[in-house]
Short mmCIF file of C-alpha atoms in Angstrom, two decimals:
data_model
loop_
_atom_site.label_atom_id
_atom_site.label_comp_id
_atom_site.label_asym_id
_atom_site.label_seq_id
_atom_site.Cartn_x
_atom_site.Cartn_y
_atom_site.Cartn_z
CA UNK T 1 -12.15 63.96 72.14
CA UNK T 2 -9.31 63.74 74.65
CA UNK T 3 -5.53 63.47 74.74
CA UNK T 4 -4.34 59.92 74.11
CA UNK T 5 -0.89 58.82 75.16
CA UNK T 6 0.32 56.22 72.71
CA UNK T 7 2.79 53.49 73.61
CA UNK T 8 3.49 50.95 70.91
CA UNK T 9 3.11 47.43 72.30
CA UNK T 10 5.94 44.99 71.78
CA UNK T 11 3.72 42.48 69.98
CA UNK T 12 2.91 45.08 67.29
CA UNK T 13 6.54 45.83 66.58
CA UNK T 14 7.42 42.13 66.51
CA UNK T 15 4.60 41.38 64.08
CA UNK T 16 5.64 44.16 61.69
CA UNK T 17 9.24 42.96 61.71
CA UNK T 18 8.38 39.29 61.22
CA UNK T 19 5.54 39.53 58.69
CA UNK T 20 6.74 42.64 56.85
CA UNK T 21 3.25 43.55 55.59
CA UNK T 22 2.87 45.79 52.58
CA UNK T 23 -0.86 46.49 52.97
CA UNK T 24 -3.09 46.92 56.00
CA UNK T 25 -5.21 43.92 54.98
CA UNK T 26 -2.19 41.74 55.75
CA UNK T 27 -2.58 42.72 59.41
CA UNK T 28 -5.81 40.73 59.79
CA UNK T 29 -4.28 38.21 62.21
CA UNK T 30 -3.47 40.92 64.71
CA UNK T 31 -6.14 43.59 64.20
CA UNK T 32 -8.38 42.34 66.99
CA UNK T 33 -5.51 42.33 69.45
CA UNK T 34 -4.42 45.84 68.46
CA UNK T 35 -7.96 47.16 68.80
CA UNK T 36 -8.38 45.62 72.25
CA UNK T 37 -5.01 46.91 73.41
CA UNK T 38 -5.79 50.48 72.40
CA UNK T 39 -9.21 50.43 74.02
CA UNK T 40 -8.03 48.93 77.30
CA UNK T 41 -4.59 50.46 77.69
CA UNK T 42 -4.87 53.87 76.02
CA UNK T 43 -8.46 54.98 75.54
CA UNK T 44 -10.20 53.93 78.76
CA UNK T 45 -12.59 51.79 76.70
CA UNK T 46 -13.90 54.81 74.83
CA UNK T 47 -13.98 55.83 71.19
CA UNK T 48 -10.94 57.99 70.52
CA UNK T 49 -13.06 60.72 68.93
CA UNK T 50 -16.61 60.67 70.29
CA UNK T 51 -15.65 59.25 73.72
CA UNK T 52 -18.69 57.00 73.87
CA UNK T 53 -18.21 53.74 75.75
CA UNK T 54 -16.96 50.84 73.63
CA UNK T 55 -16.86 47.26 74.85
CA UNK T 56 -13.46 45.86 73.78
CA UNK T 57 -15.03 42.45 73.22
CA UNK T 58 -17.78 43.73 70.93
CA UNK T 59 -17.67 44.39 67.20
CA UNK T 60 -18.86 47.97 67.55
CA UNK T 61 -15.42 49.43 66.87
CA UNK T 62 -12.64 49.39 64.32
CA UNK T 63 -9.06 50.57 63.90
CA UNK T 64 -8.92 53.99 62.30
CA UNK T 65 -6.01 55.50 60.44
CA UNK T 66 -6.11 59.13 61.52
CA UNK T 67 -4.19 59.99 58.36
CA UNK T 68 -6.07 58.16 55.63
CA UNK T 69 -4.20 55.28 54.05
CA UNK T 70 -4.73 56.31 50.44
CA UNK T 71 -3.21 59.76 51.00
CA UNK T 72 -0.52 59.01 53.57
CA UNK T 73 0.98 55.67 52.62
CA UNK T 74 4.07 56.20 54.76
CA UNK T 75 1.86 56.30 57.86
CA UNK T 76 -0.10 53.09 57.30
CA UNK T 77 1.89 51.10 59.87
CA UNK T 78 2.81 54.01 62.11
CA UNK T 79 1.34 52.98 65.45
CA UNK T 80 0.84 56.62 66.48
CA UNK T 81 -1.51 56.99 63.51
CA UNK T 82 -3.85 54.27 64.79
CA UNK T 83 -6.87 54.77 67.04
CA UNK T 84 -9.88 52.69 67.93
CA UNK T 85 -13.13 54.34 66.88
CA UNK T 86 -16.78 53.40 67.30
CA UNK T 87 -18.57 52.21 64.17
CA UNK T 88 -21.17 54.94 63.85
CA UNK T 89 -21.73 56.12 60.30
CA UNK T 90 -22.82 59.55 61.57
CA UNK T 91 -19.86 60.65 63.69
CA UNK T 92 -16.27 59.77 64.69
CA UNK T 93 -13.90 58.00 62.25
CA UNK T 94 -16.36 56.87 59.59
CA UNK T 95 -17.80 60.36 59.31
CA UNK T 96 -14.27 61.76 59.13
CA UNK T 97 -13.32 59.45 56.29
CA UNK T 98 -16.41 60.42 54.29
CA UNK T 99 -16.03 64.17 54.65
CA UNK T 100 -12.36 65.05 55.03
CA UNK T 101 -10.13 66.43 52.30
CA UNK T 102 -6.32 66.31 52.32
CA UNK T 103 -6.01 69.99 53.25
CA UNK T 104 -8.37 69.60 56.22
CA UNK T 105 -5.60 67.86 58.12
CA UNK T 106 -3.85 71.20 58.47
CA UNK T 107 -6.63 72.22 60.85
CA UNK T 108 -7.48 68.90 62.48
CA UNK T 109 -6.58 68.15 66.09
CA UNK T 110 -4.54 64.98 66.43
CA UNK T 111 -5.21 63.65 69.96
CA UNK T 112 -1.83 61.99 70.28
CA UNK T 113 0.05 65.20 69.46
CA UNK T 114 -2.19 67.91 70.94
CA UNK T 115 -4.47 68.04 73.94
CA UNK T 116 -8.06 68.57 72.70
CA UNK T 117 -8.95 69.95 76.15
CA UNK T 118 -6.94 73.04 75.21
CA UNK T 119 -9.40 73.69 72.39
CA UNK T 120 -12.83 72.53 73.63
CA UNK T 121 -15.33 73.09 76.40
CA UNK T 122 -18.81 71.73 77.03
CA UNK T 123 -22.22 73.30 77.54
CA UNK T 124 -24.84 72.08 79.99
CA UNK T 125 -27.04 70.94 77.10
CA UNK T 126 -24.43 68.51 75.85
CA UNK T 127 -22.67 70.44 73.09
CA UNK T 128 -18.94 70.58 72.56
CA UNK T 129 -17.81 74.08 71.59
CA UNK T 130 -14.50 75.87 70.89
CA UNK T 131 -12.93 77.65 73.85
CA UNK T 132 -12.08 80.35 71.34
CA UNK T 133 -14.92 80.84 68.85
CA UNK T 134 -12.44 81.97 66.19
CA UNK T 135 -10.29 78.84 66.48
CA UNK T 136 -10.37 77.18 63.06
CA UNK T 137 -8.75 74.01 64.40
CA UNK T 138 -11.53 73.50 66.94
CA UNK T 139 -14.40 74.20 64.53
CA UNK T 140 -12.86 72.01 61.82
CA UNK T 141 -12.41 69.09 64.21
CA UNK T 142 -15.99 69.35 65.46
CA UNK T 143 -17.25 69.41 61.87
CA UNK T 144 -15.10 66.61 60.48
CA UNK T 145 -15.90 64.20 63.31
CA UNK T 146 -19.47 65.55 63.68
CA UNK T 147 -19.03 65.77 67.44
CA UNK T 148 -22.36 67.52 67.95
CA UNK T 149 -24.49 64.90 66.27
CA UNK T 150 -27.81 64.60 68.11
CA UNK T 151 -26.96 61.13 69.37
CA UNK T 152 -23.91 62.52 71.13
CA UNK T 153 -25.50 65.68 72.54
CA UNK T 154 -28.46 63.75 73.95
CA UNK T 155 -26.18 61.14 75.46
CA UNK T 156 -23.99 63.84 77.01
CA UNK T 157 -27.03 65.60 78.49
CA UNK T 158 -28.04 62.41 80.24
CA UNK T 159 -24.58 62.11 81.78
CA UNK T 160 -24.56 65.79 82.75
CA UNK T 161 -27.73 65.31 84.80
CA UNK T 162 -25.99 62.52 86.69
CA UNK T 163 -22.86 64.64 87.09
CA UNK T 164 -24.85 67.63 88.30
CA UNK T 165 -26.55 65.50 90.94
CA UNK T 166 -23.44 63.85 92.34
CA UNK T 167 -20.62 66.39 91.78
CA UNK T 168 -20.95 67.61 95.35
CA UNK T 169 -20.45 64.19 96.87
CA UNK T 170 -17.80 62.43 94.79
CA UNK T 171 -14.42 63.16 93.23
CA UNK T 172 -14.10 63.63 89.51
CA UNK T 173 -12.13 60.38 89.32
CA UNK T 174 -14.97 58.42 90.89
CA UNK T 175 -17.54 60.06 88.65
CA UNK T 176 -15.48 59.36 85.54
CA UNK T 177 -15.38 55.72 86.53
CA UNK T 178 -19.11 55.64 87.24
CA UNK T 179 -20.14 57.45 84.05
CA UNK T 180 -17.71 55.43 81.95
CA UNK T 181 -17.61 57.73 78.94
CA UNK T 182 -17.08 61.36 77.91
CA UNK T 183 -14.06 61.75 80.20
CA UNK T 184 -13.20 65.15 78.73
CA UNK T 185 -16.68 66.46 79.46
CA UNK T 186 -16.54 65.29 83.07
CA UNK T 187 -13.15 66.93 83.57
CA UNK T 188 -14.40 70.18 82.03
CA UNK T 189 -17.73 70.48 83.87
CA UNK T 190 -16.90 68.93 87.23
CA UNK T 191 -15.17 71.96 88.80
CA UNK T 192 -18.06 74.35 88.15
CA UNK T 193 -20.73 71.82 89.14
CA UNK T 194 -18.87 70.85 92.29
CA UNK T 195 -18.47 74.48 93.27
CA UNK T 196 -22.07 75.29 92.36
CA UNK T 197 -23.49 72.54 94.56
CA UNK T 198 -21.14 73.40 97.42
CA UNK T 199 -22.08 77.09 97.29
CA UNK T 200 -25.76 76.15 97.14
CA UNK T 201 -25.46 74.05 100.27
CA UNK T 202 -23.66 76.84 102.11
CA UNK T 203 -26.49 79.25 101.27
CA UNK T 204 -29.13 77.04 102.91
CA UNK T 205 -27.12 76.11 106.00
CA UNK T 206 -28.84 77.43 109.15
CA UNK T 207 -27.06 80.14 111.09
CA UNK T 208 -25.87 79.29 114.58
#
């Protein structure tokens, strides 16, 4: 999960004002466009919660209401409450909606308000863990979105191997582009892997 800077597109505001929908189902004519906009312009083509790669043109994603519609009716059309999530039943938005209770929101990180990088760090075996082990907000967010599901940890490990191999040679920006997912993990692990590889090379350099 990473910080997402939201900027409501003009077409969304115009649609709300012209159609005046009362339920989210009335947004069907514009849902695809909203989903694509968020993926391309705000989320770097990644799920807002799991950070796996999502093709904007595919059907493997949906618009998630961070605050569930049935409990927070005043936030149904609030653009800052909308994110694009992958469609996995085992993690991200769908897992959140199946497991969350109203009071859990008190300890849930909202990626448009807070920076998740202030709460999380990553291990070399692909797990996301709290920077502070006693941080309830971090542990609750990991649990609600099931961010350490085996699919995610195994996928992260694969990317870490690539990152470990190339951190010495390329900038973090280039590696983020090449890896194409888990941006937060790359940003967290790159400094130590870059330094590790650089120090390793210095230790084997022949003396003059």
